[in-house]
Amino acid sequence: MSTRAFAPEVLEQHGLTPEEYDRIVELLGREPNLTELGMFSVMWSEHCSYKSSRVHLKTLPTKGARVLQGPGENAGAVDIGDGLAAVFKIESHNHPSFIEPYQGAATGVGGIIRDIFTMGARPIALLDSLRFGPLTDARTRRIVKGVVAGIGGYGNSIGIPTVGGEVMFDESYRGNPLVNVFCLGIAKQNEIIRGQASGPGNPVYYVGAKTGRDGIHGATMASAEFDDRLEEKRPAVQVGDPFMEKLLLEACLELMKTDACVGMQDMGAAGLTCATSETGSRGGVGIEVDVRLVPQRETGMTPYEIMLSESQERMLIIVKRGREAEVEQIFEKWDLHAVKIGEVTADGLLRVRDGGTVVAEIPNLALTDEAPVYRRPIQEPEGMAALRQIPRNGLKPLPSAEEAFLALLEAPTIASKRWIYRQYDHMVRTNTIVLTGLGAAVVRVKGTNRALAMSVDGNGRYVYLDPRQGARLAVAEAARNVACAGGLPIGATNCLNFGNPERPEIMWQFAEAIAGMGEACRALDTPITGGNVSLYNETDGTAILPTPVVGIVGLLEDASKALARVFPAEGLDIVLFGANLGELGGSEYLLTLHGLLRGQPPVLDLERERALQQLLVRLAADGLIRSAQDCAEGGLAVALAECCFDTGGLGAAVDLAPAASDGGVDLVAATLFGESASRVIVSVEPAATAAVLEAAARAGVPAARIGTTGGDRIRIAVEGTTVVDVDVRQAERAWSSAIGRQLDTPVA
């Protein structure tokens, strides 16, 4: 178009390109007004529309025998037997958590909880996946403390336990931390509620907190890079009230036990605009609302502000006509606002009134399905081949294996996260079986003998070095952790954290990662049921490590068979499943001891990985193994130490065969600290060892008895030569106190 109603700077403020504006005009058949422009702005933001990622996301497997609800709803759902469903999802609140760590993290928790109970499920567990810069940085320490306090403050107050998670530290997250939160709930399959409107004439209700000016353009802010104008973005961060959310949760679940509710949608990103347009478009109907009827906590709010506000603890509910009094009574009982603000129409339009004046009129599909979809240019970054080589020349002098071992135990990514999770209530509701920090989270399904195991994982270093392989490894590790707890992996969710998709190198990372994730999910039979994409994770042009985080849910038929990572007794045989290939590419050893992010990530045989996971589930169900711990960051030596920690000082002695390769550095280092995939340490009663080894042989899983539990030292030998011999308590002190020591450093 030659002329436009809005100046270029106005479009830029709204995150819209001139070409996108022209498309809006084409869809409307006229120029939009400012309110309509704002509504398109948030709905067509990367955060809401997935315009750069959608073409790739469509390639992921989303169907399976247990999948009851795949992507496209507030959360995914899988069949867990007895007519019950596990409803779960993971989402990000990265940008808000950098600007306002406490509120950013707290409202991230609140938002994902609403996504779960909106589906008619009672939330029973939270997990967090966090990424921060180096703890030597004072601002990072402030962010860590604020984020942890926000997660704990909200989850503890609402009474939903934070039962597990993972935390990693890297320079790339210094200016852009990641706060990904996973929530799982339980619902009856025949009582799952969808976020769609139907039935012209049915009333549309607003319930929950009043609307304010907080969070306006939060979705747009989450779809842009950071720069030195950070303070200007502070008003786009929402403010949470967990006590209000608790009331809202209980009222909504009570309402859903009636048949008065047609559909329900959280007012999260893009607020009332998103809730109305998405429920209308899913149901193929229109919705008309009057902003004057919307409860407001501030005076003089404009239709633009009301439609774009992201104030927390608010829901949109479509109610059966004639049931209004019943609905209002339920919410009044919980001391909440329940206000009729409009009704369902048959014309497919989102019509916004300000009293008698129509201030916006947009086809629902124009805001949702007609959002632009981009196939962004893709280009592999230069120098990847060289990056995947470990330079033998110029490496720092090697410390002794024992010194390297203790240094790795103190590395923040490996060290105990007790300082963090001790601030979370992980036992409320009495469902927790495996305590936080002792392995994959396991919660019982009350009223049955079953339990659910959950894990969130993703190694950005691997994905940086090889996006396809790194994403495959993320799926495999999350599923392996669930299998180590005795759970059969049955479904997945993802949170895809990447930089600016307009840069071909970033888009290459994304596309390759999605391809790898799809391969692994198909091989391991863990379909993706939903998730979240978080792009533009950059500050001043510097992107984070590409960090796809995968959440896996697994089912235990017998909750009493759940396993933890710790050795439970003396005199047990220690068996290693999997082959030690000595791979040091992208390892914590290479980064901590040599300051290098180089090499090729570990290889992954998906058939062998699946065989290993199925073997673990069978052995756990048959009671043939007493504990199981995945070998991940820090390799075999660190995994062995973690089996000894939190036991009261129980030691172990093992003798390892040399790794198949020196990892490009040193054979002993590769044997102890290589991060080869598909490896698990299990403890076995000596009388059962032969049966365990026979089962592994039948499954095609490499297995060997490597030692025994007992004593008060960790002794590791390689081919008969002792290379590590340390007191368990000394090693555990280094591991357990490392993060606390750094976080307790005064903040300047």
XYZ file of C-alpha atoms in Angstrom, residues 5-683:
679
model
C -3.222 4.978 8.691
C -0.428 4.484 11.216
C 3.099 5.840 11.151
C 5.978 3.333 10.846
C 7.027 3.976 14.442
C 3.529 3.039 15.676
C 3.684 -0.249 13.791
C 7.153 -0.863 15.190
C 5.922 -0.240 18.733
C 3.264 -2.866 18.089
C 5.758 -5.389 16.698
C 4.104 -5.387 13.275
C 5.834 -5.099 9.917
C 4.392 -2.934 7.119
C 3.599 -6.118 5.196
C 1.710 -7.547 8.182
C -0.238 -4.310 8.464
C -1.211 -4.553 4.805
C -2.454 -8.068 5.431
C -4.582 -6.804 8.328
C -6.168 -4.253 6.009
C -6.819 -6.988 3.459
C -8.464 -9.258 6.047
C -10.634 -6.458 7.439
C -11.375 -4.851 4.093
C -10.516 -1.519 5.733
C -7.957 0.226 7.927
C -7.991 -0.926 11.569
C -8.488 1.479 14.436
C -5.965 1.636 17.287
C -7.774 -0.921 19.458
C -7.912 -3.371 16.569
C -4.275 -2.723 15.772
C -3.356 -3.588 19.361
C -5.414 -6.779 19.218
C -3.695 -7.901 16.023
C -0.358 -6.936 17.534
C -0.624 -9.330 20.451
C -2.329 -12.150 18.577
C 0.154 -12.009 15.713
C 3.133 -11.798 18.058
C 5.581 -14.662 17.942
C 4.523 -15.607 21.460
C 0.878 -16.183 20.476
C 0.925 -17.032 16.772
C 4.071 -19.192 16.426
C 4.456 -17.580 13.028
C 8.118 -18.565 12.662
C 7.852 -22.013 14.210
C 4.510 -23.405 13.096
C 5.748 -24.961 9.841
C 8.320 -26.950 11.799
C 6.104 -27.843 14.754
C 3.659 -29.560 12.390
C 6.278 -32.246 11.748
C 6.280 -33.447 15.374
C 4.395 -36.637 16.312
C 1.277 -35.681 18.263
C -0.890 -38.805 18.175
C -0.632 -42.057 20.073
C -2.688 -44.781 21.697
C -2.815 -42.885 24.986
C -3.196 -39.338 23.662
C -6.573 -37.873 24.596
C -5.731 -34.259 23.734
C -2.846 -33.080 21.606
C -1.601 -29.582 20.736
C -4.104 -26.788 20.202
C -5.751 -26.719 23.610
C -4.711 -25.224 26.926
C -2.804 -28.428 27.786
C -2.292 -31.977 26.560
C -3.836 -35.082 28.104
C -2.966 -38.780 28.129
C -4.852 -41.863 29.296
C -3.484 -43.288 32.575
C -6.171 -45.934 33.121
C -9.254 -46.196 35.355
C -10.961 -43.501 33.278
C -8.380 -40.919 34.397
C -6.181 -38.569 32.414
C -2.879 -36.883 33.162
C -3.118 -33.307 31.925
C 0.217 -31.518 31.559
C 2.143 -28.773 29.814
C 5.315 -26.706 30.083
C 5.570 -22.981 29.369
C 8.143 -20.218 29.578
C 8.253 -16.870 31.364
C 11.759 -15.908 30.354
C 11.618 -12.228 29.490
C 9.420 -11.200 32.453
C 11.706 -13.102 34.830
C 14.728 -11.120 33.709
C 12.956 -7.796 34.143
C 11.190 -8.614 37.442
C 12.541 -11.990 38.682
C 10.044 -12.539 41.494
C 6.859 -11.552 39.664
C 8.050 -12.958 36.353
C 8.614 -16.400 37.845
C 5.542 -16.280 40.097
C 3.176 -15.382 37.271
C 4.780 -18.065 35.120
C 3.755 -20.576 37.768
C 0.278 -19.073 37.985
C -0.208 -19.176 34.234
C 0.739 -22.822 33.792
C -1.448 -23.839 36.737
C -4.430 -22.137 35.065
C -3.712 -23.975 31.816
C -4.144 -27.228 33.732
C -7.264 -26.542 35.767
C -8.884 -24.857 32.773
C -8.994 -28.369 31.310
C -10.938 -29.630 34.327
C -7.885 -31.192 35.993
C -6.749 -30.649 39.561
C -3.047 -29.664 39.496
C -0.934 -31.929 41.705
C 2.673 -31.251 40.721
C 5.010 -28.536 39.433
C 8.525 -28.865 37.998
C 10.854 -26.090 36.924
C 13.576 -25.961 34.296
C 15.853 -22.981 34.898
C 18.879 -21.489 33.146
C 21.035 -18.735 34.584
C 24.324 -17.009 33.910
C 27.446 -17.613 36.038
C 26.930 -17.350 39.785
C 30.070 -15.220 39.971
C 27.936 -12.414 38.500
C 26.111 -10.281 41.103
C 23.095 -9.650 38.855
C 22.764 -13.380 38.184
C 22.677 -14.036 41.928
C 19.894 -11.463 42.310
C 17.943 -13.068 39.470
C 18.382 -16.591 40.882
C 17.172 -15.509 44.312
C 14.202 -13.629 42.877
C 13.143 -16.427 40.524
C 13.406 -19.124 43.193
C 11.478 -16.975 45.666
C 8.795 -16.313 43.040
C 8.332 -19.985 42.164
C 8.268 -21.010 45.814
C 6.074 -18.112 46.884
C 3.369 -18.846 44.338
C 3.444 -22.652 44.406
C 3.656 -22.854 48.196
C 0.838 -20.363 48.670
C -1.565 -22.083 46.308
C -0.751 -25.497 47.758
C 0.709 -27.274 44.728
C 4.046 -28.989 45.364
C 7.132 -28.258 43.290
C 8.427 -31.808 43.162
C 11.435 -31.594 40.868
C 13.188 -29.907 37.996
C 16.642 -29.039 36.736
C 18.945 -26.026 36.753
C 21.917 -25.256 34.519
C 24.314 -22.330 34.396
C 26.106 -20.873 31.385
C 27.528 -17.551 30.278
C 24.987 -17.361 27.429
C 22.105 -16.971 29.902
C 23.710 -14.024 31.730
C 21.519 -11.496 29.941
C 18.534 -13.764 29.305
C 17.670 -16.370 31.937
C 15.173 -19.115 31.149
C 12.277 -19.875 33.472
C 10.275 -22.830 32.174
C 7.558 -24.280 34.396
C 5.808 -27.646 33.994
C 2.512 -28.521 35.668
C 0.580 -31.779 35.796
C -2.941 -32.432 36.946
C -5.412 -35.320 37.088
C -8.878 -35.297 35.537
C -11.599 -37.782 34.745
C -11.461 -38.420 31.034
C -15.164 -37.720 30.561
C -14.904 -34.405 32.412
C -12.127 -32.747 30.386
C -13.140 -29.226 29.368
C -12.019 -27.606 26.128
C -11.356 -23.939 25.481
C -14.036 -23.407 22.893
C -17.260 -21.489 22.591
C -20.497 -22.798 21.134
C -24.208 -22.116 21.156
C -25.156 -18.644 19.907
C -26.902 -16.821 22.723
C -24.904 -18.542 25.439
C -23.558 -15.981 27.918
C -19.833 -15.204 28.180
C -18.578 -14.712 31.735
C -15.511 -13.000 33.130
C -14.377 -14.506 36.442
C -11.511 -13.846 38.819
C -9.403 -10.783 39.558
C -10.181 -7.317 38.268
C -8.399 -5.979 35.206
C -5.570 -3.478 35.583
C -2.881 -1.993 33.402
C -0.217 -4.558 34.306
C 1.045 -6.780 31.532
C -0.214 -4.704 28.610
C 1.753 -5.839 25.549
C 3.371 -8.631 27.568
C 3.057 -10.997 24.592
C 4.677 -8.448 22.315
C 7.496 -7.864 24.814
C 8.065 -11.619 24.982
C 8.520 -11.611 21.201
C 11.392 -9.119 21.086
C 15.059 -9.024 21.997
C 16.370 -7.193 25.037
C 18.495 -4.086 24.762
C 19.609 -1.231 27.005
C 15.998 0.024 27.337
C 15.127 -2.797 29.707
C 13.530 -0.569 32.344
C 10.924 0.608 29.828
C 9.585 -2.947 29.611
C 8.912 -3.237 33.336
C 5.193 -2.300 33.093
C 4.688 -5.273 30.734
C 5.357 -7.709 33.600
C 2.258 -9.013 35.342
C 1.685 -9.145 39.097
C 0.415 -12.372 40.616
C -1.859 -13.184 43.568
C -1.687 -16.901 44.470
C -4.454 -16.601 47.049
C -6.832 -15.286 44.398
C -5.742 -18.121 42.108
C -6.480 -20.709 44.784
C -10.058 -19.428 45.028
C -10.326 -19.359 41.247
C -9.050 -22.924 40.967
C -11.551 -24.283 43.473
C -14.469 -22.327 42.000
C -13.690 -23.435 38.447
C -13.320 -27.094 39.438
C -16.628 -26.901 41.309
C -18.307 -25.343 38.277
C -16.938 -28.081 36.031
C -18.600 -30.739 38.151
C -21.888 -29.335 36.857
C -22.806 -29.367 33.180
C -23.308 -25.600 33.066
C -19.886 -24.885 31.556
C -19.574 -25.019 27.763
C -15.933 -23.923 27.540
C -13.235 -22.203 29.554
C -10.070 -20.297 28.700
C -7.343 -18.706 30.772
C -6.688 -15.024 30.125
C -2.932 -15.414 29.810
C -0.793 -13.932 27.051
C -2.820 -11.343 25.104
C -5.445 -11.377 27.850
C -9.086 -10.925 26.949
C -8.272 -10.635 23.245
C -6.732 -14.095 23.155
C -9.367 -15.733 25.344
C -12.287 -14.457 23.279
C -10.800 -14.956 19.823
C -9.390 -18.433 20.515
C -12.561 -19.830 22.105
C -14.595 -18.346 19.264
C -12.349 -19.631 16.491
C -12.091 -23.127 17.983
C -15.877 -23.343 18.151
C -16.514 -21.714 14.775
C -18.643 -18.984 16.359
C -18.443 -15.289 17.167
C -18.218 -13.556 20.524
C -19.442 -10.118 21.512
C -18.227 -8.426 24.695
C -18.722 -5.031 26.310
C -15.593 -3.625 27.962
C -17.697 -1.462 30.256
C -18.855 -4.634 31.981
C -15.313 -5.907 32.593
C -14.387 -5.527 36.288
C -11.578 -2.965 36.536
C -9.293 -2.030 39.388
C -8.054 1.195 37.777
C -9.995 4.192 36.571
C -10.131 5.541 33.050
C -9.035 2.359 31.305
C -9.542 2.434 27.543
C -10.913 -0.448 25.448
C -7.367 -0.876 24.092
C -5.975 -1.337 27.616
C -8.782 -3.639 28.739
C -8.493 -5.933 25.722
C -4.686 -6.160 25.958
C -4.189 -6.277 29.730
C -2.514 -9.432 31.020
C -3.611 -9.047 34.622
C -3.393 -12.420 36.315
C -5.924 -14.833 37.824
C -8.675 -14.238 35.259
C -10.735 -16.701 33.233
C -13.273 -16.543 30.429
C -16.150 -18.991 30.724
C -18.889 -19.796 28.227
C -22.004 -20.835 30.114
C -25.203 -22.573 29.058
C -28.018 -20.070 28.716
C -30.407 -20.315 31.642
C -27.711 -21.453 34.085
C -26.409 -17.976 34.903
C -27.688 -17.849 38.477
C -26.132 -21.231 39.287
C -22.761 -20.124 37.926
C -22.832 -16.785 39.724
C -23.711 -18.527 42.974
C -20.691 -20.831 42.752
C -18.283 -17.947 42.262
C -19.998 -15.833 44.922
C -19.460 -18.714 47.354
C -15.712 -18.398 46.670
C -15.885 -14.592 47.008
C -15.035 -14.018 43.347
C -16.315 -11.770 40.590
C -18.413 -13.581 37.987
C -19.717 -11.040 35.543
C -21.550 -11.564 32.285
C -19.658 -9.432 29.759
C -21.161 -10.687 26.513
C -22.527 -13.633 24.582
C -21.782 -16.102 21.833
C -22.909 -15.057 18.345
C -23.277 -16.909 15.047
C -21.310 -14.510 12.825
C -17.741 -15.612 13.590
C -16.719 -12.086 14.631
C -15.057 -10.824 17.768
C -17.075 -7.695 18.423
C -15.980 -5.361 21.206
C -18.384 -2.737 22.482
C -17.821 0.210 24.758
C -21.389 0.632 25.883
C -23.385 1.341 22.756
C -20.342 1.933 20.539
C -18.573 -0.827 18.613
C -14.837 -0.206 19.121
C -13.507 -3.337 17.414
C -14.948 -5.877 15.007
C -12.606 -8.561 13.711
C -13.198 -12.057 12.341
C -11.922 -14.490 14.969
C -10.050 -16.474 12.358
C -8.180 -13.339 11.266
C -6.679 -13.097 14.734
C -5.921 -16.811 15.082
C -5.768 -19.063 12.012
C -5.002 -16.241 9.562
C -1.936 -15.028 11.448
C 1.085 -14.961 9.137
C 3.167 -18.106 8.827
C 6.803 -17.687 7.858
C 9.242 -20.182 6.466
C 12.302 -18.293 7.608
C 15.639 -18.664 5.801
C 17.851 -21.392 7.241
C 21.626 -21.497 7.148
C 24.114 -23.575 9.090
C 26.536 -21.259 10.927
C 30.045 -21.096 9.616
C 32.723 -23.007 11.484
C 30.531 -25.820 12.822
C 32.924 -28.533 11.607
C 35.823 -26.899 13.444
C 33.670 -26.364 16.545
C 32.999 -30.088 16.728
C 36.708 -30.851 16.984
C 38.441 -30.904 20.393
C 41.866 -29.256 20.032
C 44.516 -31.460 21.574
C 47.030 -28.625 21.499
C 46.643 -25.758 23.925
C 44.574 -27.608 26.554
C 45.263 -26.725 30.158
C 47.498 -29.162 32.074
C 45.343 -32.009 33.345
C 44.733 -32.164 37.107
C 44.620 -35.552 38.754
C 41.438 -37.526 38.220
C 40.551 -36.969 41.878
C 40.975 -33.199 41.627
C 38.888 -33.139 38.465
C 36.226 -35.258 40.195
C 35.907 -32.844 43.137
C 35.949 -29.811 40.830
C 33.054 -31.257 38.822
C 31.020 -31.973 41.952
C 31.266 -28.254 42.780
C 30.359 -27.070 39.266
C 26.967 -25.287 39.622
C 25.307 -27.306 36.854
C 26.244 -30.579 38.636
C 26.193 -29.492 42.286
C 23.182 -30.179 44.485
C 20.249 -27.817 43.905
C 19.197 -28.183 47.544
C 19.545 -24.434 48.158
C 16.843 -23.988 45.528
C 14.389 -26.803 46.178
C 14.458 -26.473 49.960
C 12.474 -23.256 49.402
C 9.703 -25.227 47.710
C 6.994 -27.189 49.485
C 7.267 -30.577 47.779
C 5.073 -32.637 50.120
C 1.818 -30.662 50.229
C -1.197 -32.815 49.173
C 0.795 -35.915 50.275
C 1.142 -37.340 46.764
C 4.939 -37.181 46.530
C 6.653 -40.585 46.571
C 10.222 -39.843 45.467
C 11.468 -36.755 47.278
C 12.849 -33.783 45.382
C 16.494 -34.222 44.452
C 16.429 -38.013 44.648
C 15.634 -38.700 40.991
C 12.730 -38.143 38.644
C 9.680 -36.781 40.457
C 7.108 -39.456 41.297
C 3.589 -38.703 42.572
C 0.836 -41.149 43.408
C -2.499 -41.141 41.606
C -4.855 -41.183 44.557
C -7.627 -43.728 44.455
C -5.493 -46.126 42.397
C -2.320 -48.166 42.824
C -0.622 -46.144 40.103
C 1.905 -43.345 40.136
C 3.250 -40.879 37.595
C 6.926 -40.088 37.072
C 8.004 -36.781 35.512
C 11.250 -35.280 34.300
C 12.300 -32.133 32.442
C 15.620 -32.069 30.594
C 17.589 -30.255 27.930
C 21.305 -29.644 27.421
C 21.893 -26.415 25.490
C 25.577 -27.202 24.965
C 24.748 -30.340 23.009
C 22.159 -28.488 20.927
C 24.615 -25.696 20.186
C 27.180 -28.180 18.867
C 24.644 -30.284 16.941
C 21.000 -29.165 17.181
C 19.482 -32.352 15.784
C 21.532 -34.641 17.989
C 21.170 -32.380 21.017
C 17.371 -32.449 20.793
C 17.355 -36.221 20.374
C 19.499 -36.482 23.490
C 17.124 -34.188 25.426
C 14.148 -36.449 24.691
C 16.170 -39.555 25.506
C 17.462 -38.219 28.820
C 14.072 -37.020 30.038
C 12.500 -40.362 29.140
C 15.446 -42.274 30.643
C 15.081 -40.421 33.938
C 11.414 -41.390 34.050
C 12.329 -45.019 33.299
C 14.957 -44.921 36.072
C 12.103 -44.176 38.477
C 10.204 -47.194 37.127
C 7.837 -45.226 34.898
C 7.000 -46.189 31.319
C 7.260 -42.970 29.242
C 3.852 -42.260 27.651
C 3.794 -38.597 26.610
C 5.843 -35.450 26.179
C 5.623 -31.684 26.195
C 8.250 -29.196 25.087
C 9.428 -25.656 25.717
C 11.589 -24.420 22.844
C 13.907 -21.588 23.880
C 15.909 -20.043 21.038
C 17.270 -16.710 19.830
C 16.062 -14.425 17.041
C 14.357 -16.501 14.297
C 15.004 -13.758 11.752
C 18.658 -14.824 11.811
C 19.101 -17.823 9.470
C 21.622 -19.437 11.820
C 19.119 -19.410 14.696
C 16.363 -20.749 12.472
C 18.696 -23.544 11.377
C 19.203 -24.469 15.034
C 15.442 -24.494 15.555
C 14.573 -26.529 12.464
C 17.292 -29.097 13.138
C 16.275 -29.403 16.790
C 12.632 -30.019 15.871
C 13.691 -32.690 13.377
C 15.785 -34.440 16.019
C 13.056 -34.163 18.626
C 10.555 -35.718 16.245
C 12.882 -38.638 15.516
C 13.384 -39.380 19.208
C 9.730 -38.994 20.177
C 8.679 -41.422 17.448
C 11.317 -43.960 18.413
C 10.494 -43.768 22.131
C 6.714 -43.589 21.621
C 6.382 -40.293 23.488
C 4.127 -38.075 21.347
C 4.197 -34.327 21.922
C 0.881 -33.277 23.469
C 1.574 -29.540 23.528
C 4.101 -27.010 24.673
C 5.484 -23.570 24.123
C 7.884 -21.714 21.836
C 10.007 -18.889 23.237
C 12.032 -17.040 20.612
C 14.035 -13.802 20.642
C 15.976 -14.916 23.702
C 18.792 -12.487 22.993
C 20.329 -9.469 24.624
C 22.184 -6.893 22.533
C 22.372 -9.376 19.672
C 23.857 -12.236 21.714
C 21.667 -15.344 21.749
C 21.326 -17.946 24.474
C 22.466 -21.482 23.798
C 19.601 -23.101 21.871
C 17.670 -24.788 24.670
C 14.774 -27.091 23.831
C 13.479 -28.433 27.144
C 11.528 -31.685 27.068
C 9.091 -32.805 29.740
C 8.246 -36.524 29.846
C 5.467 -38.195 31.831
C 5.688 -41.900 32.674
C 3.249 -44.361 34.216
C 3.958 -46.798 37.055
C 1.301 -49.480 37.446
C 2.444 -50.093 41.037
C 3.397 -46.971 42.986
C 5.234 -49.051 45.587
C 7.848 -50.012 42.961
C 9.098 -46.443 42.411
C 12.883 -46.087 42.478
C 15.194 -43.292 43.608
C 18.819 -42.617 42.624
C 20.437 -43.417 46.000
C 22.017 -46.722 46.997
C 19.649 -48.056 49.679
C 21.998 -50.444 51.552
C 25.464 -51.899 51.916
C 26.487 -55.092 50.175
C 24.609 -54.492 46.938
C 26.099 -55.178 43.532
C 26.520 -52.171 41.261
C 25.640 -52.845 37.630
C 26.255 -50.504 34.719
C 23.860 -50.622 31.784
C 25.163 -49.207 28.512
C 28.481 -48.775 26.752
C 31.155 -46.303 27.862
C 32.351 -44.731 24.624
C 34.412 -42.037 26.333
C 32.653 -39.108 24.650
C 33.726 -35.711 25.998
C 32.230 -33.433 23.332
C 30.091 -30.733 24.958
C 30.822 -32.231 28.376
C 30.837 -30.552 31.749
C 34.403 -31.840 32.165
C 35.611 -30.023 29.067
C 33.853 -26.794 30.110
C 34.797 -26.816 33.807
C 38.354 -28.083 33.554
C 39.387 -26.600 30.204
C 36.933 -23.755 29.562
C 35.925 -25.317 26.240
C 32.565 -25.774 24.552
C 33.728 -27.990 21.722
C 33.367 -31.444 20.258
C 30.630 -33.705 18.976
C 27.763 -34.548 21.378
C 27.380 -38.210 22.357
C 26.018 -40.634 19.796
C 22.548 -42.027 20.410
C 21.181 -45.360 19.215
C 17.429 -44.868 19.661
C 16.624 -48.582 19.392
C 19.097 -49.367 22.156
C 17.786 -46.428 24.192
C 14.241 -47.736 23.977
C 15.402 -51.233 24.900
C 17.204 -49.820 27.947
C 14.155 -47.886 29.104
C 11.821 -50.846 28.710
C 14.330 -53.034 30.554
C 14.449 -50.597 33.473
C 10.653 -50.503 33.717
C 10.425 -54.327 33.740
C 13.199 -54.750 36.299
C 11.657 -52.124 38.584
C 8.208 -53.711 38.318
C 9.689 -57.134 39.128
C 11.610 -55.756 42.108
C 14.969 -56.871 40.702
C 16.736 -53.511 41.067
C 16.911 -51.347 44.187
C 17.937 -47.985 42.691
C 18.720 -46.435 39.314
C 20.629 -43.339 38.265
C 21.150 -41.969 34.777
C 24.694 -41.044 33.701
C 24.464 -37.459 32.450
C 26.520 -34.311 33.103
C 29.869 -35.294 34.603
C 29.636 -38.849 33.349
C 29.986 -42.116 35.193
C 32.069 -40.828 38.118
C 29.562 -38.088 38.978
C 26.601 -40.466 38.602
C 28.270 -42.918 40.998
C 28.861 -40.153 43.539
C 25.230 -39.045 43.302
C 24.177 -42.614 44.123
C 26.198 -42.307 47.360
C 24.964 -38.849 48.401
C 21.914 -38.396 50.671
C 22.539 -41.887 52.106
C 24.180 -40.899 55.379
C 27.649 -41.558 54.008
C 27.316 -44.910 52.245
C 30.268 -45.497 49.935
C 30.996 -47.639 46.905
C 33.931 -49.251 45.151
C 33.993 -49.882 41.405
C 36.503 -51.030 38.834
C 35.818 -49.774 35.321
C 36.927 -51.062 31.977
C 38.629 -48.298 29.974
C 36.383 -46.268 27.699
C 36.332 -47.180 24.031
C 37.955 -43.819 23.187
C 40.050 -41.192 24.930
C 37.448 -38.579 24.024
C 40.073 -36.492 22.312
C 41.668 -35.590 25.662
C 42.732 -38.380 28.037
C 41.645 -41.995 28.491
C 41.101 -41.820 32.269
C 39.142 -38.576 31.927
C 37.074 -40.064 29.118
C 36.357 -43.184 31.190
C 35.283 -41.244 34.284
C 33.743 -38.084 32.866
C 32.666 -38.913 29.313
C 28.938 -38.351 28.835
C 27.999 -41.258 26.582
C 24.232 -41.687 26.340
C 22.004 -44.645 27.261
C 23.876 -45.500 30.481
C 22.367 -46.168 33.898
C 23.864 -47.274 37.224
C 21.627 -49.679 39.160
C 22.026 -51.414 42.506
